[in-house]
Amino acid sequence: MEKGATQQPIIIKKKKGHGHGHHGGSWKVALADFMTAMMAFFLLMWLLGSTSTEEQKAIAGYFQDPGSEYVVGEGGADLGLISQDQPLKQSQSDEPDNDMASDKEANKDHDKDMSEDQIKKEMEKIETQQLEELKKQLETEINSLDSVFQQIKDQILIDFTALGLRIQIVDKDQRPMFDVGSANLKPWSSDVLHALAPILDKVQNKISITGHTDSTPYGAGATYTNWELSADRANAARRALLEGTYPETKVATVQGMGSAAPLLVDKPNEPINRRIAIIVLKKAVAEALGSGVGIDSNSLMKSADPFSGPAPKILSPTEVDDAIDAQSAP
């Protein structure tokens, strides 16, 4: 370098390392959005997994065409979710699918059968409750101090049988229901049956009245036996109930059993075997007994008419001779 020349200073710039620079917080926002989206996705999958097929169809139908076929109720509730028996939306045609229509018809028939069976069971349940309530009312009335039942409450037996609710009024030493060997009711027996009539009439069920005797027979050669006596006593009880305003149309059967069904099998001569049994029949039992069911008289007369078949053929004298010849030929 020449003397006297100006020397240019050399400047060296050095950068100090500080590692990675600051990238900002945008990645955190993106991660949060991703996690939110994933949570919403899994929540949606869980909700869809817990809904029925019909509800899924309703949801899909709403998003395909909101507001047209799906009514939005109070609070934004989609009433279409309540019942969806139709496809989501019939495409370009109003004609229903034949297979789906047949399935609907089959389901309707099945539902109808189920509903009839359920109705029958419900009616039987109601009938049982009514008979149980009737039993409670009878027991309350019998135990009432001012009722006519009080003097003979130990002679009234109430229980349930396969036929229905049974009320039995039995004889006791020194306190029989009837005069000895006859169908004449004692005054207290008539009063009890008169008081029993309106209580039995509280239910729609029909009743069966049966008379029973002990095994003591009539004398040798008697034409009047315990069978006739038990039947006459059952009819006497029926008349007393009718006098107590019980409807005659609700009496299904009146019969005498004689001594064939003693209450005490090992002691058939005991007074307790002489009794009147009144059964409040179950509806199914009354129908099985044929109460109120008749036969069409026209059909009965037609079946009994000996000329209801084809008219017989009348032969001419010549045909009669030919028939005789045919029978006599070898």
Coordinates of C-alpha atoms in Angstrom, one line a residue:
M1 CA 0.0 0.0 0.0
E2 CA 1.3 3.4 -0.8
K3 CA 2.2 5.8 1.9
G4 CA -0.2 8.6 2.5
A5 CA -3.1 6.7 1.2
T6 CA -6.3 6.5 3.5
Q7 CA -6.8 3.1 5.0
Q8 CA -10.4 1.8 4.7
P9 CA -11.5 0.2 8.0
I10 CA -12.8 -3.4 7.7
I11 CA -16.1 -4.0 9.6
I12 CA -17.0 -7.7 10.5
K13 CA -20.6 -8.4 11.5
K14 CA -21.2 -11.5 13.7
K15 CA -24.6 -12.9 14.5
K16 CA -25.1 -14.6 17.8
G17 CA -27.1 -17.9 17.7
H18 CA -30.3 -18.0 19.8
G19 CA -31.6 -21.5 18.8
H20 CA -34.9 -21.7 17.0
G21 CA -36.8 -18.6 16.7
H22 CA -40.4 -18.0 18.1
H23 CA -43.0 -19.4 15.6
G24 CA -46.1 -17.8 17.3
G25 CA -49.3 -19.6 18.7
S26 CA -51.2 -20.5 15.5
W27 CA -50.3 -24.2 15.8
K28 CA -52.1 -24.3 19.1
V29 CA -55.3 -23.0 17.6
A30 CA -55.1 -25.6 14.8
L31 CA -54.6 -28.4 17.3
A32 CA -57.5 -27.2 19.4
D33 CA -59.8 -27.1 16.3
F34 CA -58.7 -30.6 15.3
M35 CA -59.3 -32.0 18.8
T36 CA -62.7 -30.4 18.9
A37 CA -63.6 -31.8 15.5
M38 CA -62.5 -35.3 16.7
M39 CA -64.6 -35.0 19.8
A40 CA -67.7 -34.0 17.9
F41 CA -67.1 -36.9 15.4
F42 CA -66.8 -39.5 18.2
L43 CA -69.8 -38.0 20.0
L44 CA -71.8 -38.2 16.7
M45 CA -70.8 -41.8 16.3
W46 CA -71.9 -42.6 19.8
L47 CA -75.2 -41.0 19.4
L48 CA -75.9 -42.8 16.1
G49 CA -75.0 -46.1 17.7
S50 CA -77.6 -45.5 20.5
T51 CA -80.5 -44.6 18.2
S52 CA -82.9 -47.0 16.5
T53 CA -83.1 -47.5 12.7
E54 CA -86.3 -45.5 12.5
E55 CA -84.7 -42.5 14.3
Q56 CA -81.7 -42.6 12.0
K57 CA -84.0 -42.6 9.0
A58 CA -85.9 -39.6 10.5
I59 CA -82.6 -37.7 11.1
A60 CA -81.4 -38.4 7.6
G61 CA -84.7 -37.3 6.2
Y62 CA -84.6 -34.1 8.1
F63 CA -81.1 -33.2 6.7
Q64 CA -82.1 -34.2 3.2
D65 CA -85.1 -32.0 3.0
P66 CA -85.7 -30.1 6.3
G67 CA -89.1 -28.6 6.9
S68 CA -91.0 -30.5 4.1
E69 CA -92.1 -33.9 5.5
Y70 CA -90.9 -33.5 9.1
V71 CA -92.8 -31.3 11.5
V72 CA -90.8 -29.4 14.1
G73 CA -92.5 -29.3 17.4
E74 CA -92.1 -27.1 20.5
G75 CA -88.5 -26.5 21.4
G76 CA -87.3 -27.6 18.0
A77 CA -88.2 -31.2 18.6
D78 CA -88.6 -33.2 15.4
L79 CA -92.0 -35.0 15.6
G80 CA -91.0 -37.2 12.8
L81 CA -88.8 -39.1 15.3
I82 CA -91.9 -40.3 17.1
S83 CA -93.1 -42.6 14.4
Q84 CA -91.5 -43.3 11.1
D85 CA -93.2 -46.2 9.3
Q86 CA -92.5 -44.7 5.8
P87 CA -89.3 -44.7 3.8
L88 CA -87.2 -41.5 3.9
K89 CA -88.6 -40.0 0.8
Q90 CA -90.2 -41.6 -2.2
S91 CA -88.0 -40.7 -5.1
Q92 CA -89.8 -39.4 -8.2
S93 CA -92.9 -41.5 -7.6
D94 CA -95.8 -41.8 -5.2
E95 CA -96.3 -45.5 -5.7
P96 CA -95.5 -47.5 -2.5
D97 CA -93.1 -50.4 -2.6
N98 CA -95.1 -53.7 -2.8
D99 CA -92.8 -55.5 -0.5
M100 CA -92.9 -52.8 2.1
A101 CA -96.7 -52.6 1.8
S102 CA -97.0 -56.4 2.4
D103 CA -94.7 -56.2 5.4
K104 CA -96.8 -53.4 6.8
E105 CA -100.0 -55.4 6.3
A106 CA -98.4 -58.4 8.1
N107 CA -97.3 -56.2 10.9
K108 CA -100.8 -54.8 11.3
D109 CA -102.3 -58.2 11.5
H110 CA -99.7 -59.3 14.1
D111 CA -100.4 -56.1 16.1
K112 CA -104.1 -56.7 15.9
D113 CA -103.7 -60.3 17.2
M114 CA -101.5 -59.1 20.0
S115 CA -103.9 -56.3 20.9
E116 CA -106.9 -58.7 21.1
D117 CA -104.9 -61.1 23.3
Q118 CA -103.8 -58.2 25.5
I119 CA -107.4 -57.0 25.7
K120 CA -108.6 -60.4 26.7
K121 CA -106.0 -60.7 29.5
E122 CA -106.8 -57.2 30.7
M123 CA -110.5 -58.0 30.8
E124 CA -109.7 -61.2 32.8
K125 CA -107.6 -59.1 35.2
I126 CA -110.4 -56.6 35.7
E127 CA -112.9 -59.4 36.3
T128 CA -110.6 -61.0 38.9
Q129 CA -110.2 -57.6 40.7
Q130 CA -114.0 -57.1 40.7
L131 CA -114.6 -60.6 42.2
E132 CA -112.0 -59.9 44.9
E133 CA -113.6 -56.6 45.7
L134 CA -117.0 -58.4 45.9
K135 CA -115.5 -60.9 48.3
K136 CA -114.2 -58.1 50.5
Q137 CA -117.7 -56.4 50.5
L138 CA -119.3 -59.7 51.5
E139 CA -116.9 -60.3 54.3
T140 CA -117.4 -56.7 55.6
E141 CA -121.1 -57.1 55.5
I142 CA -121.0 -60.4 57.2
N143 CA -118.9 -59.0 60.1
S144 CA -121.1 -56.0 60.5
L145 CA -122.8 -56.0 63.8
D146 CA -126.1 -54.7 62.5
S147 CA -126.5 -57.0 59.5
V148 CA -128.7 -60.0 59.1
F149 CA -125.6 -62.0 58.4
Q150 CA -124.3 -61.6 61.9
Q151 CA -126.3 -64.4 63.4
I152 CA -125.1 -66.9 60.9
K153 CA -121.7 -65.7 59.9
D154 CA -120.2 -69.0 61.0
Q155 CA -122.4 -70.7 58.5
I156 CA -121.2 -68.7 55.4
L157 CA -118.2 -70.0 53.6
I158 CA -116.6 -67.8 50.9
D159 CA -113.7 -68.9 48.6
F160 CA -112.5 -68.9 45.0
T161 CA -112.8 -71.9 42.7
A162 CA -111.9 -72.5 39.1
L163 CA -115.5 -71.5 38.2
G164 CA -115.5 -68.2 40.2
L165 CA -116.3 -66.8 43.6
R166 CA -118.3 -69.3 45.7
I167 CA -120.6 -68.4 48.6
Q168 CA -121.9 -71.4 50.6
I169 CA -124.6 -71.3 53.2
V170 CA -124.4 -74.5 55.3
D171 CA -126.6 -76.1 57.9
K172 CA -125.7 -76.3 61.5
D173 CA -127.1 -78.3 64.5
Q174 CA -130.2 -76.6 65.7
R175 CA -130.0 -74.1 62.8
P176 CA -130.9 -75.6 59.5
M177 CA -131.7 -73.6 56.4
F178 CA -134.8 -75.6 55.5
D179 CA -137.5 -77.6 57.2
V180 CA -136.5 -81.3 57.7
G181 CA -136.9 -83.2 54.4
S182 CA -138.5 -80.3 52.6
A183 CA -137.6 -77.2 50.5
N184 CA -139.3 -74.7 52.8
L185 CA -136.9 -72.0 53.8
K186 CA -136.6 -71.0 57.4
P187 CA -137.3 -67.2 57.9
W188 CA -133.7 -66.4 58.7
S189 CA -132.6 -68.2 55.5
S190 CA -135.0 -66.0 53.4
D191 CA -133.7 -62.8 55.1
V192 CA -130.1 -63.8 54.4
L193 CA -130.8 -64.5 50.7
H194 CA -132.8 -61.3 50.4
A195 CA -129.9 -59.3 51.8
L196 CA -127.4 -61.2 49.6
A197 CA -129.2 -60.4 46.3
P198 CA -128.2 -56.7 45.9
I199 CA -124.6 -57.4 46.8
L200 CA -124.3 -60.1 44.2
D201 CA -125.9 -57.7 41.7
K202 CA -123.1 -55.3 41.9
V203 CA -121.1 -57.3 39.4
Q204 CA -122.2 -58.2 35.8
N205 CA -121.3 -61.8 36.2
K206 CA -124.0 -64.5 36.2
I207 CA -124.5 -66.9 39.1
S208 CA -125.0 -70.7 39.5
I209 CA -127.1 -72.0 42.3
T210 CA -126.6 -75.6 43.5
G211 CA -128.4 -77.5 46.3
H212 CA -126.7 -80.2 48.3
T213 CA -128.0 -82.7 50.9
D214 CA -126.5 -85.2 53.3
S215 CA -126.4 -88.9 52.6
T216 CA -129.4 -89.8 54.7
P217 CA -131.8 -91.6 52.3
Y218 CA -135.5 -91.5 52.2
G219 CA -137.5 -94.6 53.1
A220 CA -137.5 -97.7 50.9
G221 CA -139.6 -97.4 47.8
A222 CA -139.7 -93.6 48.0
T223 CA -140.0 -91.8 44.6
Y224 CA -138.9 -88.5 46.1
T225 CA -135.1 -88.7 46.8
N226 CA -132.2 -86.5 47.7
W227 CA -131.8 -85.6 44.1
E228 CA -135.3 -84.0 43.9
L229 CA -134.9 -82.4 47.3
S230 CA -131.6 -80.7 46.4
A231 CA -133.0 -79.4 43.2
D232 CA -136.1 -78.1 44.9
R233 CA -134.0 -76.4 47.6
A234 CA -131.8 -74.8 44.9
N235 CA -134.9 -73.4 43.2
A236 CA -136.2 -72.2 46.6
A237 CA -133.0 -70.2 47.0
R238 CA -133.3 -68.8 43.5
R239 CA -136.8 -67.6 44.3
A240 CA -135.6 -65.9 47.5
L241 CA -132.8 -64.1 45.6
L242 CA -135.4 -62.9 43.0
E243 CA -137.5 -61.6 45.8
G244 CA -134.4 -59.7 47.0
T245 CA -134.4 -57.9 43.5
Y246 CA -131.8 -60.1 41.9
P247 CA -132.3 -60.1 38.1
E248 CA -133.6 -63.5 36.8
T249 CA -131.6 -63.0 33.6
K250 CA -128.4 -63.2 35.6
V251 CA -129.2 -66.7 36.9
A252 CA -127.2 -69.1 34.6
T253 CA -127.9 -72.5 36.1
V254 CA -130.0 -74.1 39.0
Q255 CA -129.3 -77.7 39.8
G256 CA -129.4 -80.3 42.5
M257 CA -126.5 -82.5 43.4
G258 CA -128.1 -84.6 46.1
S259 CA -125.4 -86.1 48.3
A260 CA -123.0 -86.7 45.5
A261 CA -120.6 -83.9 46.5
P262 CA -120.3 -83.8 50.3
L263 CA -118.4 -81.0 51.9
L264 CA -116.9 -83.5 54.4
V265 CA -116.1 -86.6 52.4
D266 CA -115.4 -88.7 55.5
K267 CA -118.6 -87.6 57.3
P268 CA -121.3 -87.6 54.6
N269 CA -124.1 -87.5 57.2
E270 CA -122.9 -84.3 59.0
P271 CA -125.3 -81.2 58.8
I272 CA -122.6 -79.1 57.1
N273 CA -123.1 -81.2 54.0
R274 CA -126.6 -79.8 53.6
R275 CA -126.0 -76.5 51.9
I276 CA -126.7 -74.0 49.1
A277 CA -123.8 -73.0 47.0
I278 CA -124.0 -69.8 45.0
I279 CA -121.1 -69.3 42.5
V280 CA -120.5 -65.9 40.8
L281 CA -119.3 -67.4 37.5
K282 CA -116.4 -66.1 35.5
K283 CA -117.6 -64.8 32.1
A284 CA -115.7 -67.6 30.2
V285 CA -117.4 -70.2 32.4
A286 CA -120.8 -68.8 31.9
E287 CA -120.2 -68.8 28.1
A288 CA -119.0 -72.4 28.2
L289 CA -122.2 -73.4 30.0
G290 CA -124.1 -72.0 27.1
S291 CA -125.9 -69.4 29.0
G292 CA -127.8 -67.1 26.6
V293 CA -126.6 -69.0 23.6
G294 CA -129.3 -70.5 21.4
I295 CA -129.8 -72.2 18.0
D296 CA -131.4 -70.7 14.9
S297 CA -134.9 -72.3 14.9
N298 CA -134.9 -72.2 11.1
S299 CA -131.8 -74.3 10.9
L300 CA -133.0 -76.7 13.5
M301 CA -136.4 -77.2 11.7
K302 CA -134.6 -77.7 8.4
S303 CA -132.2 -80.4 9.8
A304 CA -135.2 -82.2 11.5
D305 CA -137.4 -82.1 8.3
P306 CA -137.6 -85.7 6.9
F307 CA -138.6 -84.2 3.5
S308 CA -135.7 -81.7 3.3
G309 CA -133.9 -84.0 0.9
P310 CA -134.6 -84.5 -2.8
A311 CA -138.2 -85.5 -3.7
P312 CA -138.6 -89.3 -4.3
K313 CA -139.1 -90.5 -7.8
I314 CA -142.6 -91.8 -8.6
L315 CA -142.6 -94.9 -10.9
S316 CA -145.1 -95.7 -13.5
P317 CA -147.0 -99.1 -13.4
T318 CA -144.8 -100.4 -16.2
E319 CA -141.6 -99.4 -14.3
V320 CA -142.9 -101.2 -11.2
D321 CA -143.6 -104.4 -13.2
D322 CA -140.1 -104.2 -14.7
A323 CA -138.5 -103.8 -11.2
I324 CA -140.4 -106.8 -9.8
D325 CA -139.4 -108.9 -12.8
A326 CA -135.8 -107.9 -12.3
Q327 CA -135.8 -108.8 -8.6
S328 CA -137.5 -112.2 -9.3
A329 CA -135.1 -113.2 -12.2
P330 CA -132.4 -115.8 -11.3

